[in-house]
Amino acid sequence: MSSNSNPIKLGIVGVGKIVRDQHLPALAKDRDYRLVAAASRHGKVDGIANFPDIEAMLDAVPELEAVSLCMPPQFRYDAARTALEAKKHVFLEKPPGATVSEVEDLKALAAANGVSLFASWHSRYAPAVEAARDFLGSTTIRSAAINWKEDVRRWHPNQDWIWAPGGFGVFDPGINALSIATHILPAMFITSAVLDFPENRAAPIAAHIAFRTSNGLPVAMELDWRQTGPQSWDILAETDNGAMVLSGGGSKLAVDGRVVHDEPEAEYPMLYRRFAEIVRAGVSDVDLAPLQHVADAFMLGRRNMVEAFFD
Ligand code: NAP
């Protein structure tokens, strides 16, 4: 498939915040794709065919080659299965599913149907992530810390699904941190975790996690959704070549206070470039390491009840 002259015919499913904020602007500029249809119970995309669900969209637009599934993770598996069985390539928003095993199942289904599955991790495409990976790969790491602290009322107002089972709570942003950490740090695993659950919610509002790497390095992770004022999305590392700070969700890299990388972000254009690449190569890209850590935190974590949360 050549770019431009033969764009991938794409359908988008679950038209909500992330579709409007990122997918539509990225696709509008991307000549590798032609967005031809959308499926959503309420949301609509102007200028293309809209359908109430993925089945209706696939029936009416058989020439679709790929779909992006952007509904919350609890509601994604059936749509992904339907698309893969219809031999469409599938782009999964993060997190790729509500359980590790359902995504493993989709990976096998994609292979069986000869199509590509992409478990997208947008934060991995933040501008300074590769530079941080190169820096850490060139030195000896002594310890690392992940601090992801934001105001849930500001970033996720009235998103009930995020507080429901399978919605991940504070791990919805926290998994972005893990998608970077698992790309730039040595392999690690959780040794202890405390998850703070509001007494009226089924998902945590904060988490305090200790990891160690296989060679014994400590990695501490603090997630908190009650952060008002300055927000922090930082990964820090003490190394033999200085103190590294990857801040702004992977957008800016500093070593010993000196900024070494700071570029504008282009996460979604890069995600779509990667999706086109795997479609053309006839492969899948499904790294479940970030999702596995979240599953492990829920498996190993002690539950601590905290005050009720109201939007
Ligand atoms: P959202 O706006 O709350 O949901 C997206 C759309 O999914 C909704 O508009 C809704 O469309 C559909 N939906 C909701 N509940 C559904 C259900 N029970 N069954 C089927 N469809 C349902 O959420 P979002 O913020 O866009 O997030 C969606 C995904 O993108 C999440 O996995 C999130 O982690 C990820 N993401 C979000 C952001 C962000 O900044 N918001 C950033 C990166 C990634 P209809 O009602 O029209 O069906």
CSV table of N, CA and C and ligand atoms in Angstrom, one decimal, residues 14-21 40-43 70-73 75-76 93-95 122 155-156 159 161 172 176 268, ligand 1:
chain,number,residue,atom,x,y,z
A,14,GLY,N,-16.7,5.2,18.9
A,14,GLY,CA,-16.6,5.8,20.3
A,14,GLY,C,-16.2,7.3,20.2
A,15,VAL,N,-17.1,8.1,19.6
A,15,VAL,CA,-16.7,9.5,19.4
A,15,VAL,C,-17.0,10.3,20.7
A,16,GLY,N,-15.9,10.6,21.4
A,16,GLY,CA,-15.9,11.4,22.6
A,16,GLY,C,-14.8,12.3,22.7
A,17,LYS,N,-14.3,12.5,23.9
A,17,LYS,CA,-13.3,13.5,24.2
A,17,LYS,C,-12.0,13.3,23.4
A,18,ILE,N,-11.4,12.1,23.5
A,18,ILE,CA,-10.1,11.9,22.8
A,18,ILE,C,-10.2,11.9,21.3
A,19,VAL,N,-11.4,11.5,20.8
A,19,VAL,CA,-11.5,11.5,19.3
A,19,VAL,C,-11.5,13.0,18.9
A,20,ARG,N,-12.3,13.8,19.6
A,20,ARG,CA,-12.3,15.2,19.2
A,20,ARG,C,-11.0,16.0,19.5
A,21,ASP,N,-10.4,15.7,20.6
A,21,ASP,CA,-9.2,16.4,21.0
A,21,ASP,C,-8.0,16.0,20.1
A,40,SER,N,-21.0,5.6,16.7
A,40,SER,CA,-21.1,6.0,18.1
A,40,SER,C,-22.5,6.1,18.5
A,41,ARG,N,-22.9,5.9,19.7
A,41,ARG,CA,-24.3,5.9,20.1
A,41,ARG,C,-24.8,7.3,20.1
A,42,HIS,N,-24.0,8.3,20.5
A,42,HIS,CA,-24.5,9.7,20.5
A,42,HIS,C,-23.6,10.6,19.6
A,43,GLY,N,-22.3,10.4,19.7
A,43,GLY,CA,-21.3,11.3,19.0
A,43,GLY,C,-21.4,11.2,17.5
A,70,CYS,N,-12.1,3.8,20.2
A,70,CYS,CA,-11.8,4.9,21.2
A,70,CYS,C,-12.8,5.0,22.3
A,71,MET,N,-13.7,4.0,22.5
A,71,MET,CA,-14.5,4.0,23.7
A,71,MET,C,-13.7,3.5,24.9
A,72,PRO,N,-14.3,3.7,26.1
A,72,PRO,CA,-13.6,3.3,27.3
A,72,PRO,C,-13.2,1.8,27.3
A,73,PRO,N,-12.2,1.4,28.0
A,73,PRO,CA,-11.6,0.1,27.8
A,73,PRO,C,-12.6,-1.1,28.2
A,75,PHE,N,-15.5,-1.5,27.3
A,75,PHE,CA,-16.5,-1.7,26.3
A,75,PHE,C,-15.9,-1.9,24.9
A,76,ARG,N,-14.6,-2.3,24.9
A,76,ARG,CA,-13.8,-2.4,23.7
A,76,ARG,C,-13.7,-3.8,23.1
A,93,GLU,N,-7.3,2.4,21.5
A,93,GLU,CA,-6.8,3.5,22.4
A,93,GLU,C,-6.2,2.8,23.6
A,94,LYS,N,-5.5,3.6,24.4
A,94,LYS,CA,-5.0,3.0,25.6
A,94,LYS,C,-6.0,3.2,26.8
A,95,PRO,N,-6.1,2.4,27.8
A,95,PRO,CA,-5.4,1.1,27.9
A,95,PRO,C,-6.1,0.1,26.9
A,122,HIS,N,0.1,6.4,23.7
A,122,HIS,CA,0.4,7.7,23.1
A,122,HIS,C,1.6,8.3,23.8
A,155,TRP,N,-9.4,17.0,34.5
A,155,TRP,CA,-9.1,16.2,33.3
A,155,TRP,C,-10.1,15.2,33.0
A,156,HIS,N,-10.9,14.8,34.0
A,156,HIS,CA,-11.9,13.7,33.7
A,156,HIS,C,-13.2,14.1,34.3
A,159,GLN,N,-16.7,11.6,34.1
A,159,GLN,CA,-16.5,10.4,33.4
A,159,GLN,C,-16.8,9.2,34.3
A,161,TRP,N,-17.4,6.1,33.8
A,161,TRP,CA,-16.8,4.9,33.5
A,161,TRP,C,-15.4,4.7,34.1
A,172,ASP,N,-5.7,5.2,35.0
A,172,ASP,CA,-6.0,5.7,33.6
A,172,ASP,C,-4.9,6.6,33.2
A,176,ASN,N,-0.2,5.7,31.5
A,176,ASN,CA,0.7,6.5,30.6
A,176,ASN,C,2.1,6.6,31.1
A,268,TYR,N,-0.2,12.0,18.6
A,268,TYR,CA,-1.2,11.2,17.8
A,268,TYR,C,-0.8,11.1,16.4
B,1,NAP,P1,-15.3,9.5,26.8
B,1,NAP,O1,-15.3,10.8,26.0
B,1,NAP,O2,-15.9,9.5,28.1
B,1,NAP,O3,-15.8,8.3,25.9
B,1,NAP,C1,-15.6,8.1,24.6
B,1,NAP,C2,-16.8,7.7,23.9
B,1,NAP,O4,-17.0,6.3,24.1
B,1,NAP,C3,-18.1,8.3,24.5
B,1,NAP,O5,-18.3,9.6,23.9
B,1,NAP,C4,-19.2,7.3,24.1
B,1,NAP,O6,-19.7,7.6,22.8
B,1,NAP,C5,-18.4,6.0,24.1
B,1,NAP,N1,-18.9,5.2,25.2
B,1,NAP,C6,-18.9,5.6,26.5
B,1,NAP,N2,-19.4,4.6,27.2
B,1,NAP,C7,-19.7,3.6,26.4
B,1,NAP,C8,-20.3,2.3,26.5
B,1,NAP,N3,-20.7,1.9,27.7
B,1,NAP,N4,-20.4,1.5,25.5
B,1,NAP,C9,-20.0,1.9,24.3
B,1,NAP,N5,-19.4,3.1,24.0
B,1,NAP,C10,-19.3,4.0,25.1
B,1,NAP,O7,-13.7,9.1,27.0
B,1,NAP,P2,-12.4,9.6,26.4
B,1,NAP,O8,-11.8,10.6,27.3
B,1,NAP,O9,-12.5,9.9,25.0
B,1,NAP,O10,-11.5,8.3,26.6
B,1,NAP,C11,-11.7,7.2,25.8
B,1,NAP,C12,-10.4,6.3,25.8
B,1,NAP,O11,-9.4,7.1,25.3
B,1,NAP,C13,-10.1,5.8,27.2
B,1,NAP,O12,-9.5,4.6,27.2
B,1,NAP,C14,-9.0,6.8,27.7
B,1,NAP,O13,-8.1,6.3,28.6
B,1,NAP,C15,-8.3,7.1,26.3
B,1,NAP,N6,-7.6,8.4,26.3
B,1,NAP,C16,-8.3,9.6,26.8
B,1,NAP,C17,-7.6,10.8,26.8
B,1,NAP,C18,-8.2,12.0,27.3
B,1,NAP,O14,-7.5,13.1,27.5
B,1,NAP,N7,-9.5,12.1,27.5
B,1,NAP,C19,-6.3,10.8,26.4
B,1,NAP,C20,-5.7,9.7,25.8
B,1,NAP,C21,-6.4,8.5,25.8
B,1,NAP,P3,-21.2,7.3,22.5
B,1,NAP,O15,-22.0,7.7,23.7
B,1,NAP,O16,-21.5,8.3,21.3
B,1,NAP,O17,-21.3,5.9,22.1
